[in-house]
mmCIF file of C-alpha atoms and ligand atoms in Angstrom:
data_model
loop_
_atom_site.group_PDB
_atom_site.id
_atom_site.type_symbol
_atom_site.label_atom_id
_atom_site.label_comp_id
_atom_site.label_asym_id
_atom_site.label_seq_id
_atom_site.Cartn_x
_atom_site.Cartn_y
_atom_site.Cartn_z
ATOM 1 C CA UNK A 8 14.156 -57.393 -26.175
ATOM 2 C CA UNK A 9 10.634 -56.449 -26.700
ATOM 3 C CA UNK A 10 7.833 -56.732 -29.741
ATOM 4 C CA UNK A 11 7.344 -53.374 -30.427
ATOM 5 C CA UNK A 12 3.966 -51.947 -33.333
ATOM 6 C CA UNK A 13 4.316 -48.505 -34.306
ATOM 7 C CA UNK A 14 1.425 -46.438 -35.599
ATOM 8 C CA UNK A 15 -0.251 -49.715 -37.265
ATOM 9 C CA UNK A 16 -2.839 -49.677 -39.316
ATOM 10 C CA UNK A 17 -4.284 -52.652 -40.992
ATOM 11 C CA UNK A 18 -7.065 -52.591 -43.861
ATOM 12 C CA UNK A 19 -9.077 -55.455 -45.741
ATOM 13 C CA UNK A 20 -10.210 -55.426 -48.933
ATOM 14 C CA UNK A 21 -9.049 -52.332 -49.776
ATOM 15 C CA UNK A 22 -10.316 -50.391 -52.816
ATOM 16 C CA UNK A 23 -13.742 -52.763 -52.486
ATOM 17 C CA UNK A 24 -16.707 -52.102 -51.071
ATOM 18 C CA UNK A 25 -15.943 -54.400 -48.168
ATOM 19 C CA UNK A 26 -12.920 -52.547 -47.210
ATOM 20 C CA UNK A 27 -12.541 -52.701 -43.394
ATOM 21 C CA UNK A 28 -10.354 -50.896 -40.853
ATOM 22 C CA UNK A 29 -9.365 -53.344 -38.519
ATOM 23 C CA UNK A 30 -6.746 -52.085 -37.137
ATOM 24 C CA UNK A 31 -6.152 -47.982 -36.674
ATOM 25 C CA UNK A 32 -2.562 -46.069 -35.383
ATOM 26 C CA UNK A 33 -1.783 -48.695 -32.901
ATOM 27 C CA UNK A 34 0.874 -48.368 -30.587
ATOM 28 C CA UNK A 35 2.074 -51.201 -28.153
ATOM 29 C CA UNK A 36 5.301 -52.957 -26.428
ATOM 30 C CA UNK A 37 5.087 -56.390 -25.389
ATOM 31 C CA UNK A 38 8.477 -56.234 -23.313
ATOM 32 C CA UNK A 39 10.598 -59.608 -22.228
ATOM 33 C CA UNK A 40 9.059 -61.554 -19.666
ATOM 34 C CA UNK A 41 5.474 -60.422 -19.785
ATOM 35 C CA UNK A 42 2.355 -61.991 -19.286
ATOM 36 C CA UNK A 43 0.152 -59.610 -21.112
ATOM 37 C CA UNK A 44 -3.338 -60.518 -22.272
ATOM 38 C CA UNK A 45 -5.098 -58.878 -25.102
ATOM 39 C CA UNK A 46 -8.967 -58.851 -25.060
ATOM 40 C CA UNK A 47 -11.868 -57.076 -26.690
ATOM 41 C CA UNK A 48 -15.353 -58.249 -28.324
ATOM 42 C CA UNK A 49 -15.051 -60.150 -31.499
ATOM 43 C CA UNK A 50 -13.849 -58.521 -34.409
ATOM 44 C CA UNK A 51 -12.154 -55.842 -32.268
ATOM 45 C CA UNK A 52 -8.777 -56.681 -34.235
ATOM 46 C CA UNK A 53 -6.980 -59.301 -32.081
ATOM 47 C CA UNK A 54 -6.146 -62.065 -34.343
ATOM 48 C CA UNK A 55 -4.986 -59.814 -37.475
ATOM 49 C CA UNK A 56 -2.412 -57.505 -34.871
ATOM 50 C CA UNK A 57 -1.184 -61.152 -33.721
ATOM 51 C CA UNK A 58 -0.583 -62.071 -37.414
ATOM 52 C CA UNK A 59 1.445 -59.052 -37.956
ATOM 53 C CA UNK A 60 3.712 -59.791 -35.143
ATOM 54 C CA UNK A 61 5.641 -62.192 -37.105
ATOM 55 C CA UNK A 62 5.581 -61.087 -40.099
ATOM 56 C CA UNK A 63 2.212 -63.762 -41.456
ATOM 57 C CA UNK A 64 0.461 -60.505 -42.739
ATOM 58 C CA UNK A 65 2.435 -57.168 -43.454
ATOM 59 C CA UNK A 66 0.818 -53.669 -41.928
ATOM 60 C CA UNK A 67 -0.677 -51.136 -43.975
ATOM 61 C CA UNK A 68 0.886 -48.982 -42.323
ATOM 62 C CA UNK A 69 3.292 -48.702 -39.392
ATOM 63 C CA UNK A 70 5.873 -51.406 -38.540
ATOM 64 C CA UNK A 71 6.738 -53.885 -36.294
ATOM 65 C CA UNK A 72 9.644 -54.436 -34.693
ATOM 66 C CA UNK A 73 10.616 -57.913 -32.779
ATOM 67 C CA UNK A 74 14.020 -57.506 -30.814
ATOM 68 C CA UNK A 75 15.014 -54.962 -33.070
ATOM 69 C CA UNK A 76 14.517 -55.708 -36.383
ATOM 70 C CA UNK A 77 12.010 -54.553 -38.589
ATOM 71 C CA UNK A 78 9.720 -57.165 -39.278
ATOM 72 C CA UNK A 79 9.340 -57.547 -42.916
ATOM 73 C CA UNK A 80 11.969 -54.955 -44.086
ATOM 74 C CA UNK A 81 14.674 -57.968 -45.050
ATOM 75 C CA UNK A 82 12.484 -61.179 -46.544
ATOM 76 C CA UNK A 83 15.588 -63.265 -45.169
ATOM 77 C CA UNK A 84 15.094 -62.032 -41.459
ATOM 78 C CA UNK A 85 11.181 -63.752 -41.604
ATOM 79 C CA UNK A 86 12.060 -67.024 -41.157
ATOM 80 C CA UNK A 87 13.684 -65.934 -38.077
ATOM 81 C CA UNK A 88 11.303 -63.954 -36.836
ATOM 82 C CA UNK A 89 8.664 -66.818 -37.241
ATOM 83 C CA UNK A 90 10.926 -68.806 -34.689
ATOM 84 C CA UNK A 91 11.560 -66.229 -32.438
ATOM 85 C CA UNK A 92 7.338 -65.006 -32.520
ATOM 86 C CA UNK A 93 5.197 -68.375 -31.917
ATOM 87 C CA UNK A 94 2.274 -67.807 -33.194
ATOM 88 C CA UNK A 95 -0.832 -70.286 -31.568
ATOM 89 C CA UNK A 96 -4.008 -69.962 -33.408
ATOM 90 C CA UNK A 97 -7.678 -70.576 -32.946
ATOM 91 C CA UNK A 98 -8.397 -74.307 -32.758
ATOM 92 C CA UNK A 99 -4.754 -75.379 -33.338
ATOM 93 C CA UNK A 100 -5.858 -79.066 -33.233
ATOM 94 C CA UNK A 101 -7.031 -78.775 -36.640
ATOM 95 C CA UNK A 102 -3.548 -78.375 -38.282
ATOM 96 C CA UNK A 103 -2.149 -81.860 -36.119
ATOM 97 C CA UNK A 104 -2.172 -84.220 -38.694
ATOM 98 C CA UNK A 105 0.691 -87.012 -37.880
ATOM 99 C CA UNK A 106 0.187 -89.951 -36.607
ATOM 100 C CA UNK A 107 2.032 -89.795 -33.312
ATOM 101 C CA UNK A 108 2.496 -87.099 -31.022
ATOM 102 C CA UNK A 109 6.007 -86.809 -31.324
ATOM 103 C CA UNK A 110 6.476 -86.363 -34.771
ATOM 104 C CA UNK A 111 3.489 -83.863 -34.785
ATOM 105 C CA UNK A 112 5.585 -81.579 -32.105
ATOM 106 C CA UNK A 113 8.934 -82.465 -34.331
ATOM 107 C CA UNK A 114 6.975 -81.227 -37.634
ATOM 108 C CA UNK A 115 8.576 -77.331 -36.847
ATOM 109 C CA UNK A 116 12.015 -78.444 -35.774
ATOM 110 C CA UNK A 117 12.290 -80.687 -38.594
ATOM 111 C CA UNK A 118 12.325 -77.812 -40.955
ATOM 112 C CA UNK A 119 15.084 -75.710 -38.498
ATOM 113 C CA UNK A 120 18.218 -77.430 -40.110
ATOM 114 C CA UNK A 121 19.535 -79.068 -36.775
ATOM 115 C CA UNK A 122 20.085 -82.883 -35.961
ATOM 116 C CA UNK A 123 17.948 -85.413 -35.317
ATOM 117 C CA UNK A 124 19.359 -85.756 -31.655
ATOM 118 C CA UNK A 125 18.337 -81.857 -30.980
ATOM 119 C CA UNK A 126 15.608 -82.283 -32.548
ATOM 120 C CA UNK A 127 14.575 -85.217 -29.843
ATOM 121 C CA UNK A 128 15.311 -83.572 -26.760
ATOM 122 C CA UNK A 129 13.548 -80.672 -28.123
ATOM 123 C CA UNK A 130 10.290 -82.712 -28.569
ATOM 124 C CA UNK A 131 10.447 -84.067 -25.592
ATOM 125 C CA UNK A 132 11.393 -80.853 -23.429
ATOM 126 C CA UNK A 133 8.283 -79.139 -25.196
ATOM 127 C CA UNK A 134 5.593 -82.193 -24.464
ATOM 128 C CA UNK A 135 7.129 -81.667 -20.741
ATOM 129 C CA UNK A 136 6.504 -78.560 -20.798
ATOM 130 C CA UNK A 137 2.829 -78.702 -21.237
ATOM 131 C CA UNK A 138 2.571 -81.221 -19.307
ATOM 132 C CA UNK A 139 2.798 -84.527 -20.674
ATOM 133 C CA UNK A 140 4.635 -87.807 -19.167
ATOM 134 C CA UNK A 141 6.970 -88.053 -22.852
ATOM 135 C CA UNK A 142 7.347 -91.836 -22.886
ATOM 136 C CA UNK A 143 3.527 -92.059 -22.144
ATOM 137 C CA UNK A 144 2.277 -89.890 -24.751
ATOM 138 C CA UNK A 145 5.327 -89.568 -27.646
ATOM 139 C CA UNK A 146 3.698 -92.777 -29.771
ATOM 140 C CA UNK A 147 0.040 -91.996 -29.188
ATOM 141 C CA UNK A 148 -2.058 -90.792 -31.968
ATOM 142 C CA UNK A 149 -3.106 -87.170 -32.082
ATOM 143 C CA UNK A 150 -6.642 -88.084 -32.452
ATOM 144 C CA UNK A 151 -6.819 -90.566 -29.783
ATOM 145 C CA UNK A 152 -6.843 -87.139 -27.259
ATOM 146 C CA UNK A 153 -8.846 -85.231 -25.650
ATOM 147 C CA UNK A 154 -9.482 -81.883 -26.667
ATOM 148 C CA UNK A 155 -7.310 -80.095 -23.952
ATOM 149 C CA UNK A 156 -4.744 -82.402 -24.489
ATOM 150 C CA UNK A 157 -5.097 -81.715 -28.241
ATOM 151 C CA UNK A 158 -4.589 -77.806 -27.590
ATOM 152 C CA UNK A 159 -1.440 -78.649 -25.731
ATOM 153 C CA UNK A 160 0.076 -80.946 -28.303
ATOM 154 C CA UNK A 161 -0.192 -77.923 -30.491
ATOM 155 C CA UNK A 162 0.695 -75.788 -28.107
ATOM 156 C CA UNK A 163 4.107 -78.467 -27.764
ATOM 157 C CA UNK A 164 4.540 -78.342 -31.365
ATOM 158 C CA UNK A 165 5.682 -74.200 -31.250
ATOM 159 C CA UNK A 166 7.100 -74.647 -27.997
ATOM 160 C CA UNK A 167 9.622 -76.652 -29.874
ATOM 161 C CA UNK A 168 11.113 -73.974 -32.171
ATOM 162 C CA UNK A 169 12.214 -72.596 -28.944
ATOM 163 C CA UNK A 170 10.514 -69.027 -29.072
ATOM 164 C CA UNK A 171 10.741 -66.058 -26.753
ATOM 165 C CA UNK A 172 7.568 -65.355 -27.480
ATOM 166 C CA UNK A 173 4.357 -67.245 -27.540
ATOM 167 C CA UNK A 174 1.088 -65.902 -28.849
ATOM 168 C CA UNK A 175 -1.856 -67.916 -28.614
ATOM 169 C CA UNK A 176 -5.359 -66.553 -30.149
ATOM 170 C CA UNK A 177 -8.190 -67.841 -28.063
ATOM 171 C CA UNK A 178 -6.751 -70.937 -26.768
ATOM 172 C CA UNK A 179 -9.524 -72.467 -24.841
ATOM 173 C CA UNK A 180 -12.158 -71.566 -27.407
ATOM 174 C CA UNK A 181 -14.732 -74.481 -27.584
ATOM 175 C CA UNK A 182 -13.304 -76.438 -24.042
ATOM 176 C CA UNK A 183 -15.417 -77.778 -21.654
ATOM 177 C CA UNK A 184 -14.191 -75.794 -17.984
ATOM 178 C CA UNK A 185 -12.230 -79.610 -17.630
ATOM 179 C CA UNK A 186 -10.242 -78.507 -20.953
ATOM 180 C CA UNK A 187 -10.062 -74.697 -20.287
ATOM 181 C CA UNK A 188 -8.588 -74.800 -16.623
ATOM 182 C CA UNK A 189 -6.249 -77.735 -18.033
ATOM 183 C CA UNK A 190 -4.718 -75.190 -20.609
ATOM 184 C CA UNK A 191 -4.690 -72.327 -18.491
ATOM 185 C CA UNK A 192 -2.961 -73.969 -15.305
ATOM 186 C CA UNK A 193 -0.207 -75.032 -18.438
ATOM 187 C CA UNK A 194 0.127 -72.037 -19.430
ATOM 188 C CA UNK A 195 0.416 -70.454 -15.935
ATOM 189 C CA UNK A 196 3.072 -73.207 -15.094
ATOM 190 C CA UNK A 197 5.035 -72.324 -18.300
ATOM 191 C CA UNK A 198 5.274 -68.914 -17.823
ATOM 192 C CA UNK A 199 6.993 -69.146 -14.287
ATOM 193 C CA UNK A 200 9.147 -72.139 -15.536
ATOM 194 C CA UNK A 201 10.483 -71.337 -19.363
ATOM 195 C CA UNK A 202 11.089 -67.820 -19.698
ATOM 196 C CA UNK A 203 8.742 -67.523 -22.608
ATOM 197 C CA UNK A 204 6.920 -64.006 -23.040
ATOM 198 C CA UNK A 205 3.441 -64.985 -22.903
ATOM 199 C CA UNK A 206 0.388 -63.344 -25.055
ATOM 200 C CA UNK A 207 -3.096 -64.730 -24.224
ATOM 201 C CA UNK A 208 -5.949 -63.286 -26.580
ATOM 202 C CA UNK A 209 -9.399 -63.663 -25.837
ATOM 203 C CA UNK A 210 -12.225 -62.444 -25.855
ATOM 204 C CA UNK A 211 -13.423 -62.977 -22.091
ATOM 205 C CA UNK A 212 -11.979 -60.713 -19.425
ATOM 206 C CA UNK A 213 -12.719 -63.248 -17.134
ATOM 207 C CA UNK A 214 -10.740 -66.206 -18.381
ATOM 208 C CA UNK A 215 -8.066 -63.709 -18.111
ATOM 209 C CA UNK A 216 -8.189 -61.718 -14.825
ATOM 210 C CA UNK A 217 -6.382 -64.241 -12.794
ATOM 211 C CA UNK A 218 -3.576 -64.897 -15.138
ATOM 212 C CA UNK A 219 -1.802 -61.866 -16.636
ATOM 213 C CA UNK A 220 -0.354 -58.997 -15.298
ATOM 214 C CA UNK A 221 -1.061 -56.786 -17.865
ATOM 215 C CA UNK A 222 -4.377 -56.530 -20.058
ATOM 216 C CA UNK A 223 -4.199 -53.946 -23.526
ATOM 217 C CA UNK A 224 -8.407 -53.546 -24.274
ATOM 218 C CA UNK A 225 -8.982 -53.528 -28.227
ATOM 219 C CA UNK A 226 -12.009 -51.620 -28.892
ATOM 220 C CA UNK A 227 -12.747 -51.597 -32.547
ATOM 221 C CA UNK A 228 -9.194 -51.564 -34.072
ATOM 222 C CA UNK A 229 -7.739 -49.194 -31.659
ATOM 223 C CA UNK A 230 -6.283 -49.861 -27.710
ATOM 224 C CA UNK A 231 -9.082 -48.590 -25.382
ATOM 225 C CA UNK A 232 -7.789 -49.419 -22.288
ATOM 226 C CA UNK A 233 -4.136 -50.843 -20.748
ATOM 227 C CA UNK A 234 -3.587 -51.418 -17.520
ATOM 228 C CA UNK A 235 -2.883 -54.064 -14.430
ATOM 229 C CA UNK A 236 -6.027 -56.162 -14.426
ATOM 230 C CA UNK A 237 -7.141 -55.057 -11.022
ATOM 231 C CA UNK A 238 -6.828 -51.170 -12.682
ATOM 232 C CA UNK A 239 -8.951 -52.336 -15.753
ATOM 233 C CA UNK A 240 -11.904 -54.236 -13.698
ATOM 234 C CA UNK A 241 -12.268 -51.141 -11.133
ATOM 235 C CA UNK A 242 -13.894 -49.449 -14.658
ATOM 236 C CA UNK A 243 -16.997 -52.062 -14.728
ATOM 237 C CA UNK A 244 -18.976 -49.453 -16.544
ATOM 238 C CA UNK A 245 -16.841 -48.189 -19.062
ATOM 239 C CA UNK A 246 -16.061 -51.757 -19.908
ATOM 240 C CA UNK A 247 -19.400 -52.991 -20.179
ATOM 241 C CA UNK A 248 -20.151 -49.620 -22.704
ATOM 242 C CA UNK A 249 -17.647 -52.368 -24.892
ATOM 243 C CA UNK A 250 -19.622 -55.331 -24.293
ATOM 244 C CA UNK A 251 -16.831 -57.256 -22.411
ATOM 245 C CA UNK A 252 -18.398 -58.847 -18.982
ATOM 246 C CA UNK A 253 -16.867 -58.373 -15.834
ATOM 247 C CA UNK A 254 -16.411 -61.574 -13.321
ATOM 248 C CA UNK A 255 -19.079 -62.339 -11.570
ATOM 249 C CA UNK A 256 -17.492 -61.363 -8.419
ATOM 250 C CA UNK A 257 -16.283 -58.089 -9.433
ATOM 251 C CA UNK A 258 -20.055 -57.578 -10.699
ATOM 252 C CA UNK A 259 -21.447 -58.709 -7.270
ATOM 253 C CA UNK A 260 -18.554 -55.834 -5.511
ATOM 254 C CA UNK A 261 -19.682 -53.213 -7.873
ATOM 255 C CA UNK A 262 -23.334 -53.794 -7.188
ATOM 256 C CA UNK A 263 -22.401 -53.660 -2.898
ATOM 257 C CA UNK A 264 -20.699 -50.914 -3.949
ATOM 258 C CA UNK A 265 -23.866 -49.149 -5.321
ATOM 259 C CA UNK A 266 -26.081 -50.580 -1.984
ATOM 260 C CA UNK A 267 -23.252 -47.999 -0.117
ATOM 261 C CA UNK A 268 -20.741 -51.183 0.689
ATOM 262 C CA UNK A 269 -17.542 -49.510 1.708
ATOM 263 C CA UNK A 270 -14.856 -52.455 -0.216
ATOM 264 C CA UNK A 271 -12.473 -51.633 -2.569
ATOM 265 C CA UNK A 272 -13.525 -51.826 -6.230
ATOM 266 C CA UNK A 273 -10.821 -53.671 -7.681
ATOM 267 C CA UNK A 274 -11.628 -57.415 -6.451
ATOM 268 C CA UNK A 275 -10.633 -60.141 -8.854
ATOM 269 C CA UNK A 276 -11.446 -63.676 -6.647
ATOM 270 C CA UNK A 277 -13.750 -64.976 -4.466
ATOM 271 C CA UNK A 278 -11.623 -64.934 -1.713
ATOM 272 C CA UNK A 279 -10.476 -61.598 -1.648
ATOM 273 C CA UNK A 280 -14.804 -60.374 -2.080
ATOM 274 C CA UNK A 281 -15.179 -62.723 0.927
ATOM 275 C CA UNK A 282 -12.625 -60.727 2.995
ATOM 276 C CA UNK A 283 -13.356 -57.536 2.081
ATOM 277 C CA UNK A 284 -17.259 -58.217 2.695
ATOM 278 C CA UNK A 285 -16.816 -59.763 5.998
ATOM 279 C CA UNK A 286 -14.861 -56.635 7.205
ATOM 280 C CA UNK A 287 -17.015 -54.518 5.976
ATOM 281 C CA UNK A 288 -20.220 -56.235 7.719
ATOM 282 C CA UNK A 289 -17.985 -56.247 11.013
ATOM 283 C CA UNK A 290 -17.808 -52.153 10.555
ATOM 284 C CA UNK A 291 -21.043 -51.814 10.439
HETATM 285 P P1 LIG B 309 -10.959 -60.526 -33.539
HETATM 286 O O1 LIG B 309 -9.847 -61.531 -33.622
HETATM 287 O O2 LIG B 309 -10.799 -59.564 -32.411
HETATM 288 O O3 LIG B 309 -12.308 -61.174 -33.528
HETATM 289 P P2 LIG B 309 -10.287 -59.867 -36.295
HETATM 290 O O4 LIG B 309 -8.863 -59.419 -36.307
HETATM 291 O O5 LIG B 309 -10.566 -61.266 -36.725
HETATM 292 O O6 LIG B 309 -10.889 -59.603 -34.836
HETATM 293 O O7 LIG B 309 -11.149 -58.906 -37.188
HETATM 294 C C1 LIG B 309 -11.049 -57.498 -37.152
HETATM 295 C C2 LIG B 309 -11.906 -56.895 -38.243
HETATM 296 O O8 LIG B 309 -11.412 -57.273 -39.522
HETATM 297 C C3 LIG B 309 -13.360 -57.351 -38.209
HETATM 298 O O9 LIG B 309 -14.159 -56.277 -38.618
HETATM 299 C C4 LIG B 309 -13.390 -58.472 -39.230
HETATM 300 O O10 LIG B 309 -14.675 -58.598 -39.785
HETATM 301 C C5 LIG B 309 -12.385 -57.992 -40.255
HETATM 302 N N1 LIG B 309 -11.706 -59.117 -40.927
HETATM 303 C C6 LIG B 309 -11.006 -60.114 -40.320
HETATM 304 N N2 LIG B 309 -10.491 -60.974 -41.233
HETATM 305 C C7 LIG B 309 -10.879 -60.504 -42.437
HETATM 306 C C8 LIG B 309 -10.664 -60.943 -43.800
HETATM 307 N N3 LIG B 309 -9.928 -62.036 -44.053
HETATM 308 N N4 LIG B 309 -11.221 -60.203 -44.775
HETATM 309 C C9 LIG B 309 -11.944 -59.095 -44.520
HETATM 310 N N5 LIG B 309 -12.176 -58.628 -43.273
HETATM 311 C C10 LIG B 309 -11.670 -59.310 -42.252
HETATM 312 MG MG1 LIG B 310 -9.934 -63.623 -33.468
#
């Protein structure tokens, strides 16, 4: 089972004079159980590959394929494919638009053709999911929430078609740190509980570091770098050549590093810089 693009190549506008390459002979596997997190500077391609994983926009060339179909090749497959691939965009908490929670998250399931009783448990197993006491929050209006909690009543309302994927472009764009670490511990907690495959896209390295345990670097339409996160962060230069930022941390190792600090150069947290530091100011 695995999301598989081959060779893609996506163009706007083409045969205008805005025509733009955004994405060019793109290869990648997002296999069954990942937690893979795509990043790169904006307008490096993320949200249009996401789009083509399930089939929202077609390639221009190349082809997707999501547990072994070709996306797009049978217009009757889609609809399946859009369950299967859940797709969670930038600021999702502008498409929540009932007036309770519950039927919000029930809006997808609604339109699945199963009963009202599935349908239920579903809604409620999703708001669990992310984190939500169901009885507490299931009548509440969407707009009575905060903006973390928003995100995740969104983030619910895919949840609920039951995918084995979930893609989610950006999703604390705009949070205050309160909101971000909310989503992000939810996210973190579904992963090891459901056994969702789980894309994060952003377009900070840092948000990301601690989460995934793989990162694909889009540079301009094209993968620049894949790797463990710990392999991508010991290139500080070559990344910053892209404009994505290092953590502060691994900036503050590199820069020891330079002074003739003998630590490793793939340091993600605080903690581990503290250890290696003090070990190394022991040898000395
Ligand atoms: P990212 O999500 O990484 O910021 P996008 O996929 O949104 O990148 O954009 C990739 C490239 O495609 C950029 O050059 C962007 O300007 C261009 N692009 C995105 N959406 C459109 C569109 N609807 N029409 C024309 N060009 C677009
Ligand atoms: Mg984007």
């Amino acid at each position: 089972m695995s999301i598989k693009a081959e060779n893609i190549k996506y163009v706007y506008s083409e045969g205008t004079p805005f025509r733009t390459v955004a994405l060019d002979n793109l290869n990648l596997e997002i296999r069954e159980g990942d937690f893979l997190g795509i990043i790169g500077h904006t307008g490096s391609g993320k949200s249009t590959l996401i789009q083509l994983f399930n089939g929202l926009e077609s390639p221009t060339e190349g082809q997707i394929i999501v547990d072994g179909t070709i996306v797009g090749e049978d217009k009757k497959k889609l609809s399946k494919i859009r369950q299967l691939v859940g797709l969670v965009f930038q600021y999702p908490e502008y498409q929540l638009f009932e007036e309770t929670v519950a039927k919000d998250v029930a809006f997808g399931p609604v339109n699945l053709n199963i009963s009202k009783e599935e349908i239920d448990i579903r809604v409620k197993e999703a708001l669990e999911l992310v984190g939500f006491n169901y009885d507490e929050i299931k009548d509440v209006s969407p707009f009575d929430l905060s903006g973390g909690q928003k995100r995740r009543v969104a983030i619910a309302g895919v949840l609920a078609m039951k995918p084995h994927y979930l893609i989610l472009d950006e999703p604390t764009a705009g949070l205050d740190p309160a909101g971000r670490n909310e989503i992000f511990s939810q996210i973190q907690t579904l992963h090891k509980k459901s056994n969702v495959t789980v894309v994060l896209v952003s377009h900070s390295m840092e948000d990301i570091a601690k989460l995934v345990n793989r990162v694909i670097v889009l540079y301009k339409g094209k993968i620049h770098m894949e790797g463990t996160p710990k392999q991508i962060y010991s290139q500080a230069e070559e990344l910053e050549k892209i404009g994505l930022g290092i953590p502060q941390v691994a900036q503050i190792v590199n820069e020891l590093r330079k002074c003739g600090f003998n630590i490793k150069p793939d340091i993600l947290t605080v903690e581990e810089a503290k250890d290696e530091i003090l070990k190394e100011v022991r040898r000395r």
